[in-house]
Coordinates of C-alpha atoms (C1' of nucleotides) in Angstrom, one line a residue:
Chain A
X1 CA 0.0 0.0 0.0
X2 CA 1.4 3.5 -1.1
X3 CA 1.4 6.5 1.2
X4 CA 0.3 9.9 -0.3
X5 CA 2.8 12.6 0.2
X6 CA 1.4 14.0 2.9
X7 CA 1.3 10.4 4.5
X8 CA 4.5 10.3 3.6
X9 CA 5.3 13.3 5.7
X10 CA 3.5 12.9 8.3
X11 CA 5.3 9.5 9.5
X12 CA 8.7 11.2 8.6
X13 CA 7.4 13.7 11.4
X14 CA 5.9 11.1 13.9
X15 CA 9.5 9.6 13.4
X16 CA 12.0 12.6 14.4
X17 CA 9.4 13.3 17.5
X18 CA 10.5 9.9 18.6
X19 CA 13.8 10.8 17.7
X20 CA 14.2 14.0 19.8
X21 CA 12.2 12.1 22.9
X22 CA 14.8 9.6 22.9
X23 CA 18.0 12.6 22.8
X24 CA 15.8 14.3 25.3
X25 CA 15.4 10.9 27.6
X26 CA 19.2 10.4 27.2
X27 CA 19.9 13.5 28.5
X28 CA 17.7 14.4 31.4
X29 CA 16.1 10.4 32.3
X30 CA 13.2 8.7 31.0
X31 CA 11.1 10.4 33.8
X32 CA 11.9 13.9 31.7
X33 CA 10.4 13.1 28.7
X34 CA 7.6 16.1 28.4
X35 CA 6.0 17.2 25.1
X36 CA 6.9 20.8 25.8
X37 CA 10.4 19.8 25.8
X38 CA 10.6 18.0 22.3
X39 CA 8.4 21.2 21.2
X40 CA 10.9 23.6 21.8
X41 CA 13.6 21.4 20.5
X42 CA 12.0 21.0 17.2
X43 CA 11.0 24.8 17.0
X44 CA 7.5 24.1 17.2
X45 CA 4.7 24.7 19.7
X46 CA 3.7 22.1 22.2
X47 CA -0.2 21.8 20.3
X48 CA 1.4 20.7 16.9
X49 CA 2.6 17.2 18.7
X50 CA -1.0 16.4 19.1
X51 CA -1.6 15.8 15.4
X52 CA 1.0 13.4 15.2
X53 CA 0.1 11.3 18.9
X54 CA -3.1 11.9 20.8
X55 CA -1.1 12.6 24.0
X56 CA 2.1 12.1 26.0
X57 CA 1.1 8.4 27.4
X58 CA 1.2 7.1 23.2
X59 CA 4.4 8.7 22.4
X60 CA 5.4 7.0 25.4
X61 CA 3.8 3.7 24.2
X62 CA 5.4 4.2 20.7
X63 CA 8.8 4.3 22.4
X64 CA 8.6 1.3 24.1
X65 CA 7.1 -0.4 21.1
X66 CA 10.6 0.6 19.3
X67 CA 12.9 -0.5 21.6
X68 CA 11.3 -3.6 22.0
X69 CA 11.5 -4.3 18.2
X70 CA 15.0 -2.7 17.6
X71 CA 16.3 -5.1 20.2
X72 CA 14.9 -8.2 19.2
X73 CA 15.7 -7.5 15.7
X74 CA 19.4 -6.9 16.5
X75 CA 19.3 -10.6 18.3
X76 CA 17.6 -12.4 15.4
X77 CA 19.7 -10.4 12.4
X78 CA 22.5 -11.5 14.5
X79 CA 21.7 -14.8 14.6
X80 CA 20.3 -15.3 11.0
X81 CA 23.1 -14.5 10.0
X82 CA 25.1 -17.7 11.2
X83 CA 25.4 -21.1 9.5
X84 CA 21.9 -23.2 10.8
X85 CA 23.9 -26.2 12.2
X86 CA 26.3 -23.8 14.2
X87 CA 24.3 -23.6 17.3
X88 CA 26.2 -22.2 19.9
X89 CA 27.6 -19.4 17.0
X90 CA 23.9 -18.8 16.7
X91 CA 23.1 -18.2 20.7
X92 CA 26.4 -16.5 21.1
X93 CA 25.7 -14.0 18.4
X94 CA 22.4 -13.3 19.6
X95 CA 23.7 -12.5 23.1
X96 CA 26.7 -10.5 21.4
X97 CA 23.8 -8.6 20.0
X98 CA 22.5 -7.5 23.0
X99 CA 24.9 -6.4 24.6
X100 CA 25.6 -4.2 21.2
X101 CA 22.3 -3.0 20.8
X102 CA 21.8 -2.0 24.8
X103 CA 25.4 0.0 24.3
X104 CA 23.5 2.1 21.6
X105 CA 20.5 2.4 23.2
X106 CA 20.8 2.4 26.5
X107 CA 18.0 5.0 27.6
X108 CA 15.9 2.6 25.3
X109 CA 17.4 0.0 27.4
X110 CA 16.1 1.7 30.9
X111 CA 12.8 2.9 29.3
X112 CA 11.9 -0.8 28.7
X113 CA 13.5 -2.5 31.9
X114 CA 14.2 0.1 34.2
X115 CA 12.1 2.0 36.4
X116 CA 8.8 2.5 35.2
X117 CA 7.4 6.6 34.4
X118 CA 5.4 8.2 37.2
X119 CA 2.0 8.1 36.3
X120 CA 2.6 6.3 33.0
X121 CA 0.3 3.0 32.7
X122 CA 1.1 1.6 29.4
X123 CA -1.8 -0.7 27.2
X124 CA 0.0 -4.2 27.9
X125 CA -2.0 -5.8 25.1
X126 CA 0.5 -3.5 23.0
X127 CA 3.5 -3.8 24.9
X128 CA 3.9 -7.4 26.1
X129 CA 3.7 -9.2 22.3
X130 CA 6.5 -7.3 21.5
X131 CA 8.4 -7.6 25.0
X132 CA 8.4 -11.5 24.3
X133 CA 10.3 -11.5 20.3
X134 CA 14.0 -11.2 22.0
X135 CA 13.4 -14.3 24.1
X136 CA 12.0 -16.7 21.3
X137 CA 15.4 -16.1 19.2
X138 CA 17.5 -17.6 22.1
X139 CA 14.1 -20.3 22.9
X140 CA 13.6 -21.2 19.6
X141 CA 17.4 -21.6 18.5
X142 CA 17.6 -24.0 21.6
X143 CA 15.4 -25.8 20.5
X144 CA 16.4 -26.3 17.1
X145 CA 19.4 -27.4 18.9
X146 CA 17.2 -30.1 20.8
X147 CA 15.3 -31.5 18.0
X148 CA 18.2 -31.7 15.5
X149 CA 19.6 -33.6 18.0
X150 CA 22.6 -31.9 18.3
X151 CA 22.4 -31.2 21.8
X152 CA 20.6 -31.4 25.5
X153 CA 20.0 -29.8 28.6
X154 CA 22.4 -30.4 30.8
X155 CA 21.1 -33.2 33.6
X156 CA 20.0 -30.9 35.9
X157 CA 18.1 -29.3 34.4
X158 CA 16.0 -32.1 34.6
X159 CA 16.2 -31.2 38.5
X160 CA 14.6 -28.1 38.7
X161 CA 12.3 -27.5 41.4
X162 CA 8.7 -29.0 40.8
X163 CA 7.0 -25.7 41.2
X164 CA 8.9 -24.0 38.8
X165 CA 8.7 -27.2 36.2
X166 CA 5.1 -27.5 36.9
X167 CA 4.4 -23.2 35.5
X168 CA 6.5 -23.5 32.8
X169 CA 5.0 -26.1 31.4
X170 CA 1.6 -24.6 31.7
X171 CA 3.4 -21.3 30.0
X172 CA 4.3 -23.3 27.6
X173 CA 1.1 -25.3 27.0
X174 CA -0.3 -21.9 26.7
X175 CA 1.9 -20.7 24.3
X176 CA 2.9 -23.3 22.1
X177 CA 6.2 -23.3 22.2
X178 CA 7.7 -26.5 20.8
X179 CA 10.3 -27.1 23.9
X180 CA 10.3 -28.7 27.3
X181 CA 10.4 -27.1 29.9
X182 CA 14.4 -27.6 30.8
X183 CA 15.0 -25.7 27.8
X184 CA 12.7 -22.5 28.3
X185 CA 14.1 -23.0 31.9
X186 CA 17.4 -22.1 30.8
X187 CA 15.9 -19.1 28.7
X188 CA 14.8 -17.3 31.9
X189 CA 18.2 -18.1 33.5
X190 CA 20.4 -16.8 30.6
X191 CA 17.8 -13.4 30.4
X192 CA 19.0 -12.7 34.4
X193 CA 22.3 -13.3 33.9
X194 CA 22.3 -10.8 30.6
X195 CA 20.4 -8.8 32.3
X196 CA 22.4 -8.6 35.2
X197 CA 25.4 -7.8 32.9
X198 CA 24.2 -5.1 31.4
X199 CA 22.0 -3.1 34.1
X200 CA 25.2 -2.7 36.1
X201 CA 27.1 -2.3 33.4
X202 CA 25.4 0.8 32.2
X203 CA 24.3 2.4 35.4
X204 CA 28.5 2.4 35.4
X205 CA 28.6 -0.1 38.4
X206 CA 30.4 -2.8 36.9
X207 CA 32.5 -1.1 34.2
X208 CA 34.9 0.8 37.2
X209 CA 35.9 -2.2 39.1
X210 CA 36.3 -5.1 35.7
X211 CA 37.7 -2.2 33.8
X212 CA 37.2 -3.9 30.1
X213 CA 33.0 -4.5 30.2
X214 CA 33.7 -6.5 27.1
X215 CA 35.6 -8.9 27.8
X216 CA 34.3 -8.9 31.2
X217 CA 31.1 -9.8 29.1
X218 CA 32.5 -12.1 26.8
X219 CA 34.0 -14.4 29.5
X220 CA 30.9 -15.0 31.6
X221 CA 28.9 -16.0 28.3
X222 CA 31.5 -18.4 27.2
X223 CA 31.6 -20.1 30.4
X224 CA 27.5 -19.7 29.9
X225 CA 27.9 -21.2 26.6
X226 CA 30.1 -24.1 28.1
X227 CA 28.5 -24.5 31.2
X228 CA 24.8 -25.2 29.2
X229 CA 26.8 -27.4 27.0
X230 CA 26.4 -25.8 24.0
X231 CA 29.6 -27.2 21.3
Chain B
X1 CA 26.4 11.3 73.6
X2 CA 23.0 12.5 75.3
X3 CA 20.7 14.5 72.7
X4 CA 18.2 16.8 74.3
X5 CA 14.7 16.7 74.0
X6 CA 14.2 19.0 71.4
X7 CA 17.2 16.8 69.1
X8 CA 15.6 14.1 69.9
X9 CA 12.0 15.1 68.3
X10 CA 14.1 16.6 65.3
X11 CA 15.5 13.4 64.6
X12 CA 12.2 11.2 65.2
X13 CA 10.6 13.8 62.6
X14 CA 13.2 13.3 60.2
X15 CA 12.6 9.7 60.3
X16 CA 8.9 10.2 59.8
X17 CA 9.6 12.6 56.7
X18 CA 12.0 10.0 55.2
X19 CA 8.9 6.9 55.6
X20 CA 6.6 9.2 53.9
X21 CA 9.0 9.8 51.3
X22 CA 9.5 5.8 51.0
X23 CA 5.8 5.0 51.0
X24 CA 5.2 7.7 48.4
X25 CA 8.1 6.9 45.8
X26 CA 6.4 3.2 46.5
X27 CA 2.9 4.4 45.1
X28 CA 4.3 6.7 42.5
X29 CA 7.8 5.7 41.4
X30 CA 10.8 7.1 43.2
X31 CA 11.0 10.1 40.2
X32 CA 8.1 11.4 41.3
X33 CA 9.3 11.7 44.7
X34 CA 8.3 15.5 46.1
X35 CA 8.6 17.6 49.5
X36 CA 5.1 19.0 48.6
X37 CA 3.4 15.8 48.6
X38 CA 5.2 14.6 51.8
X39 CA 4.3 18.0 53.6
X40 CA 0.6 17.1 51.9
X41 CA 0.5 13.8 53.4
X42 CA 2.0 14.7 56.8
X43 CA -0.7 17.1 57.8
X44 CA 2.2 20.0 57.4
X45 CA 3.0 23.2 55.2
X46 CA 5.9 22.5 52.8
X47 CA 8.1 24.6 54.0
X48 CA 8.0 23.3 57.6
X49 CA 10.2 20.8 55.5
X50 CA 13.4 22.8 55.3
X51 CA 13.8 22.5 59.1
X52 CA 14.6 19.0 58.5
X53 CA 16.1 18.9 55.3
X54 CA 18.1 21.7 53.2
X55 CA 16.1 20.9 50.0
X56 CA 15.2 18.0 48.1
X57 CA 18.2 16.8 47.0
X58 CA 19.0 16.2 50.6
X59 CA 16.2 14.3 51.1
X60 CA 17.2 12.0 48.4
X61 CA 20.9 11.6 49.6
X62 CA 19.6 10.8 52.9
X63 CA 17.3 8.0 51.4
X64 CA 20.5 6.8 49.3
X65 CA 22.3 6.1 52.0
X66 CA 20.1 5.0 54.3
X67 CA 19.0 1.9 51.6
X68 CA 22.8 1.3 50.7
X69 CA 23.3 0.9 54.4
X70 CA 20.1 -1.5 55.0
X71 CA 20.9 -3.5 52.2
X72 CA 25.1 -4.0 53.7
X73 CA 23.2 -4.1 57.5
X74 CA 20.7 -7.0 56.3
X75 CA 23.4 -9.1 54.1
X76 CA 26.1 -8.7 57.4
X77 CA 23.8 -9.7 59.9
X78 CA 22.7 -12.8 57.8
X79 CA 26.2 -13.7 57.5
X80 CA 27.5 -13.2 60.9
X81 CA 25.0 -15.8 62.7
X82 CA 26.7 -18.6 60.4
X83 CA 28.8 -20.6 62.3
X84 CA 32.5 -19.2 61.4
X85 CA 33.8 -22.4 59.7
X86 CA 30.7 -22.6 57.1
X87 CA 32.1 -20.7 54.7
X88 CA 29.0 -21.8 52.1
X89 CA 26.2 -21.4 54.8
X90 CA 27.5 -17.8 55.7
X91 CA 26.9 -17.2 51.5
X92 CA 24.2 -18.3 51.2
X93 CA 22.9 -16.7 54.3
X94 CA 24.0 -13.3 52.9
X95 CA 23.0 -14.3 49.4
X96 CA 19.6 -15.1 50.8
X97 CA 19.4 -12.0 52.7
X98 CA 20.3 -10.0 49.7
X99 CA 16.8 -11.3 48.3
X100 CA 14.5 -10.8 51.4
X101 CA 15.7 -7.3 51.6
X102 CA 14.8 -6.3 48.0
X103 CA 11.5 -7.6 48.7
X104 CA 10.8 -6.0 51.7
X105 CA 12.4 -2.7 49.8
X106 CA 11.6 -2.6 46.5
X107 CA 11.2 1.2 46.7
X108 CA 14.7 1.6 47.8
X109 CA 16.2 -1.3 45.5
X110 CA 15.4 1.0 42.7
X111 CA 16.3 4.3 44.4
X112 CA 19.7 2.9 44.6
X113 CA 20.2 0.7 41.6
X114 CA 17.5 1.7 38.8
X115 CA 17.0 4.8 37.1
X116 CA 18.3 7.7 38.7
X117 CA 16.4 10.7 39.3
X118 CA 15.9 13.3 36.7
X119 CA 17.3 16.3 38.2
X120 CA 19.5 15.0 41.4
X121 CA 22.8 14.8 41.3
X122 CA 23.9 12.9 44.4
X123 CA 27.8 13.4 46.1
X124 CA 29.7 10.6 45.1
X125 CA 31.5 11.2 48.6
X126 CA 28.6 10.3 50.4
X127 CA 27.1 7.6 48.7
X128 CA 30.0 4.9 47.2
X129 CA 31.5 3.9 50.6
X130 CA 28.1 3.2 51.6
X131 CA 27.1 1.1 48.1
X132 CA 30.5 -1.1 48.3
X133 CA 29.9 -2.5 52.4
X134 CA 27.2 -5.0 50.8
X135 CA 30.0 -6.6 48.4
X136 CA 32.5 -6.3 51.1
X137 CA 30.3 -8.8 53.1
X138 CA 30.7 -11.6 50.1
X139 CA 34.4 -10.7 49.4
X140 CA 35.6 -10.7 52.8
X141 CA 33.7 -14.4 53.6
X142 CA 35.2 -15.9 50.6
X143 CA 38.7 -14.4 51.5
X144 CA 38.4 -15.7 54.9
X145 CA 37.1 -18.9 53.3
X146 CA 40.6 -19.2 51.2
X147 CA 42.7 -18.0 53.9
X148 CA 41.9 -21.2 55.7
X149 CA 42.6 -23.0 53.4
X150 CA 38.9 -24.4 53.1
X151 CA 38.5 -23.0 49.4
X152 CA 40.2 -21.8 46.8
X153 CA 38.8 -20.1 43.4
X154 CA 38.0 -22.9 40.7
X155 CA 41.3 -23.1 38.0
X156 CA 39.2 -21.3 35.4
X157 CA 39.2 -18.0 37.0
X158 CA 43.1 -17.8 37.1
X159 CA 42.2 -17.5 33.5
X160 CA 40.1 -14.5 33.2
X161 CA 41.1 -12.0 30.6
X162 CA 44.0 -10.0 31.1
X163 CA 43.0 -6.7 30.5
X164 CA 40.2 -7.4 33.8
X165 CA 42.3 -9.3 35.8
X166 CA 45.0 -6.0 35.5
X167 CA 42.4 -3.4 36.2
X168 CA 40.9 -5.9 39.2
X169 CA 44.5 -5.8 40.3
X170 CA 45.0 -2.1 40.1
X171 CA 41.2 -1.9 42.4
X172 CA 42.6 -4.0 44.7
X173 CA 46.0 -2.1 45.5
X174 CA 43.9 0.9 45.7
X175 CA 41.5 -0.2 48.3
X176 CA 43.9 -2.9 50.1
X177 CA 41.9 -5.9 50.3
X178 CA 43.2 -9.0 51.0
X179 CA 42.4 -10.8 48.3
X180 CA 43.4 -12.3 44.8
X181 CA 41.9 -11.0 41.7
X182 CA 40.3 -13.9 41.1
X183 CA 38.1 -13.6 44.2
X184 CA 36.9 -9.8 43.3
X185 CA 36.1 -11.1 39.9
X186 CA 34.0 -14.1 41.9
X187 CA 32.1 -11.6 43.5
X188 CA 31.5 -9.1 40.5
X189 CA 30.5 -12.2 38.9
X190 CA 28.3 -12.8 41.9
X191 CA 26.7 -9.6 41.9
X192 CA 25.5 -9.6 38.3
X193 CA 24.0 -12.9 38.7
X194 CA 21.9 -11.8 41.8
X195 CA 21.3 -8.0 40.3
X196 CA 19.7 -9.8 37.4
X197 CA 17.2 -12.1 39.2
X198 CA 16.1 -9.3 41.7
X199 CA 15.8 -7.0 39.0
X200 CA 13.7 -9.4 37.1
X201 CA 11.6 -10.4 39.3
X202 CA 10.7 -7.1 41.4
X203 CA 10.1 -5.5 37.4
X204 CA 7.7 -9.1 37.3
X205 CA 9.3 -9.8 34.3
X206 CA 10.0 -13.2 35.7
X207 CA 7.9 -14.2 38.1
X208 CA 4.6 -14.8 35.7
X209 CA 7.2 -17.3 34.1
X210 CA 8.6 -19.2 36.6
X211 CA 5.6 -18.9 39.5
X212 CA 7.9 -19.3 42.2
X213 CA 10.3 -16.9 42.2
X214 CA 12.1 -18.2 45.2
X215 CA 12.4 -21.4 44.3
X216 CA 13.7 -20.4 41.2
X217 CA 16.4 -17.9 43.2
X218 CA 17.1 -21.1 45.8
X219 CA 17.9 -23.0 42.8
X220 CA 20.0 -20.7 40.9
X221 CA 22.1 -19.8 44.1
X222 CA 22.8 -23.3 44.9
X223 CA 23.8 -23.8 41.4
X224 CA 26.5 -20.7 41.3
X225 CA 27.4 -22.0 45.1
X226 CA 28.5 -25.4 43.3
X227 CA 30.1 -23.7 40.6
X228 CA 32.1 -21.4 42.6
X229 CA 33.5 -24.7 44.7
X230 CA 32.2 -24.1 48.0
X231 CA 31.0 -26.8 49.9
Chain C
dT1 C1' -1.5 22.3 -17.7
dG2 C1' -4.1 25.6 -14.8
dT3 C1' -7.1 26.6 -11.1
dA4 C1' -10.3 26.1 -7.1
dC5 C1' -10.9 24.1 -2.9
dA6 C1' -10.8 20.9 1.0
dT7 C1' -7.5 19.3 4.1
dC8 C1' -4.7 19.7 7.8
dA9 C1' -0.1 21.4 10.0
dG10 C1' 1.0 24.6 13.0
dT11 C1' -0.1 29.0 16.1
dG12 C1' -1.1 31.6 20.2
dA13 C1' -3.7 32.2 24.1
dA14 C1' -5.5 30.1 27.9
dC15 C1' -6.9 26.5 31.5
dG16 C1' -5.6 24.5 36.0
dC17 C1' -2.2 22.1 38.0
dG18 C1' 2.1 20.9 40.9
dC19 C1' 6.7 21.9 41.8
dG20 C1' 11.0 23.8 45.0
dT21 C1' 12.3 27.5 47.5
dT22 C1' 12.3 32.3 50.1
dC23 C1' 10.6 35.2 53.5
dA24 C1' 8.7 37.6 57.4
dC25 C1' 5.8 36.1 60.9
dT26 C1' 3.6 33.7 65.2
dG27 C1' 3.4 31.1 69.0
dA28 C1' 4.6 27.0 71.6
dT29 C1' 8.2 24.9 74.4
dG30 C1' 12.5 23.6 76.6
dT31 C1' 16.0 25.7 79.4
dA32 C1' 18.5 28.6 82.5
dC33 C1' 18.1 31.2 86.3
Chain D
dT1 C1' 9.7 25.1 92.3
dG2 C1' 8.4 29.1 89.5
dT3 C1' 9.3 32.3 86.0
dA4 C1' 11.4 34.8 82.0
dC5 C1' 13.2 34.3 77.8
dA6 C1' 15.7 32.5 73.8
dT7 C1' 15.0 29.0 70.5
dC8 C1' 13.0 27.1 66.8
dA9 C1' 8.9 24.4 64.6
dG10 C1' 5.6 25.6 61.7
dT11 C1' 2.5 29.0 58.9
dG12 C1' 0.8 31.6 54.9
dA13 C1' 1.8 34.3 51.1
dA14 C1' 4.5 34.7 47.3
dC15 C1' 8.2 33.9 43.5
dG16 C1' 8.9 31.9 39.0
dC17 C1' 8.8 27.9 36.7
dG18 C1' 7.3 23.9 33.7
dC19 C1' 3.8 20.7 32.7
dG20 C1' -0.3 18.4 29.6
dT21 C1' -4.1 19.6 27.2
dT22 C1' -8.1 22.4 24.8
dC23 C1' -9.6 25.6 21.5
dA24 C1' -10.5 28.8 17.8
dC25 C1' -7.7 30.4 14.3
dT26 C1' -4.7 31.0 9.9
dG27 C1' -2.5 29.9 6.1
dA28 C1' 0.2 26.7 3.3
dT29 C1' -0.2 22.6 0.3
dG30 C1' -1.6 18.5 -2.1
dT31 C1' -5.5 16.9 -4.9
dA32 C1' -9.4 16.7 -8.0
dC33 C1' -11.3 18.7 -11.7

DNA sequence: TGTACATCAGTGAACGCGCGTTCACTGATGTAC
DNA sequence: TGTACATCAGTGAACGCGCGTTCACTGATGTAC
C-alpha cells in the first residue's frame, strides 16, 4: 500500500518526535520526557505534537514499542546470520547482539526494563507481544538445537524445582512453544544473567571495578555457553 | 552522647519525613518523589520541611544512603549468625538475605540501583563507601574462606582475561583488600548474577514465568554455590 | 496544464495544576536562672 | 519550684517555573477537476 505525500510526511514527522524524545530521555532520564520539551527542541509549539500522537502516554507507548523491536531485531539479524547447524555461534551471536544494541541504546534499554514513568500505565496488550520476540530467538534456536539432536540440557536441568517445572510447562502449553520445559528453563536463567550484565554495566557499576565490560562480558557468556553445553 | 529533648524530636521527625518519602516513591515511582506531597500527606505546610532537610536533593541523599546501608546491614547480619567455619552457609545466608531485603524494599532497591532521578545529582562522597559495604560482606567471607585453606577459586578463574584481571589488580592495590583477583572477579560475577534475578523479578518480568520466584532464586544460588566450589 | 478548494499542519492564548524554594511572621516549648 | 526568655517548629503568602491539554484560528499545500 502506497502512502500519499502527505502520508509520507506525516510518519517522517511522527519519526523525528520519537527521535528527539529519545535525545531528550538520554539526557535528562526517561522520567523527563515532556511534550513541551521535544516542542521547543523541534522549533514548534507544544499543540502541533498532538496531530502526530493523541497525548504524551502514546508517544510513550510508541517508544517502548521501538525498543522492543529494535532489540529483538538486533538478536535475530545477528543470529540469521550464522550457518543453521552452528548452534552455539547462533546463541552466542544473539547474546553479542544484545549487549551491542543496549550499548546504543541504553536509555531505550532503561525505558523498557528500568524503572517505570510516574503516572505512565502503558496498554500491555500493545506492549507485552513485543516484549516477548528477544526471548523466542535464544528459545527457539535452543530448540532447534534439541530437535536436530545436536544437543541437550544439561542433567540438571532435569532437576529443577517442581513448582517451577510445573508453571513453565503450563506457559508453555499456553503458548505453544515446541520445547520442554528444561529448555525455556534455561531461557529465563540466561535473560537474568544478561540482564544482570548489562544493568550494572550501564548504570557504570560494573565497568569501574572489571575495567574492560567486554571482555568482562565475553567471559561470563563463554563459560554460559560451556557450562549449558552448547559445542 | 546525650541529645536533648528537642534533638531528639528533630530526629524522630526526620525519620517520619524520610517513611513518607518511601511510601510515596512506592505508590508513585521514586521520580516522582516530592517535599510537597510529603508536607501534603503529613498534615504540614511545605516549607516546615526545610527544618529538617536543606532541599530535596537532601532528602534523596539521605534516602540513598540509608538503603545502601540496610541492604550492607541485612546481608552482614545474615552472614554473621553462620557458624565461622561454614564458609558456604555464611553465602548463602547473605546471598539469601540479599533477596528478602529487596522484597521487603523494593522502593529503595530502585532508588539505589534503577534509574536515577531526573534532576538529582547525588555526592559521590557520600554515597560509594556506603554502596560497596554489601559486596564487602561476600568478598571478605570468601577471602576468609581461602585463607583457611577451606576453598580456593575454581582453575578457570586464574584464566580470566587480562585486560580485567589487571584493572581488578589495580582496584585491589587501591583499596587494600586481601584478596586475589580472582576472588573480586568471583564476587563481581556474583553480583550480576543476583542483580539480574532481583531485577527481574521485582520489574515481574519473571515471576509470571517461573511462579515461584524463590524457588527459582534457591535454585539458581545453589547452582552458582557449586560452581564457585564451595562446599 | 491551470485553477479552485478541501484538508490539515501549526499557532497563540488560555486552563488548571504541581513543583522547589524564600521570607517575614507567630506562637509554643524547653532551658537557665 | 516558679518564672522569664531565647530558641526554633511551623505558617501563609508569594516567587517563577514547567507541565499536559483544549480551543478557535490562519495559512500553506496537495489533490481533484
Amino acid at each position: 500500500m502506497k502512502l500519499s505525500k502527505r502520508e509520507q510526511l506525516h510518519d517522517d514527522i511522527r519519526e523525528r518526535i520519537k527521535d528527539t524524545a529519545r535525545t531528550q530521555m538520554a539526557a535528562e532520564g526517561t522520567a523527563a520526557l515532556s511534550l513541551r520539551a521535544i516542542a521547543r527542541e523541534m522549533d514548534v509549539t507544544a499543540p502541533a505534537l498532538y496531530r502526530y500522537f493523541p497525548g504524551r502516554d502514546d508517544l510513550i507507548t510508541a517508544l517502548i514499542v521501538d525498543a522492543f523491536n529494535g532489540l529483538a531485531d538486533a538478536m535475530a539479524a545477528a543470529e540469521a546470520a550464522q550457518p543453521r547447524d552452528d548452534f552455539r555461534g547462533r546463541l552466542l551471536a544473539a547474546l553479542m547482539a544484545y549487549r551491542a544494541w543496549i550499548l546504543q541504546n541504553p536509555t531505550d534499554y532503561q525505558l523498557i526494563y528500568g524503572n517505570p514513568i510516574p503516572g505512565y500505565e502503558g496498554p500491555r496488550e500493545t506492549t507485552v507481544p513485543a516484549s516477548q520476540r528477544s526471548f523466542e530467538v535464544i528459545g527457539l534456536s535452543l530448540g532447534e538445537a534439541l530437535a536436530a539432536g545436536q544437543w541437550q540440557p544439561p542433567a540438571i536441568y532435569s532437576a529443577i524445582p517442581a513448582q517451577v517445572e510445573a508453571h513453565l510447562l503450563m506457559i508453555l502449553e499456553l503458548v505453544g512453544y515446541p520445547i520442554p520445559p528444561s529448555v525455556l528453563y534455561l531461557v529465563m536463567m540466561i535473560w537474568t544473567r544478561i540482564h544482570g550484565l548489562m544493568t550494572l554495566e550501564i548504570f557504570d557499576h560494573t565497568p569501574p571495578v572489571v575495567g574492560s565490560s567486554e571482555h568482562f562480558y565475553q567471559f561470563e557468556i563463554t563459560k554460559l555457553l560451556d557450562e549449558i553445553g552448547l559445542k
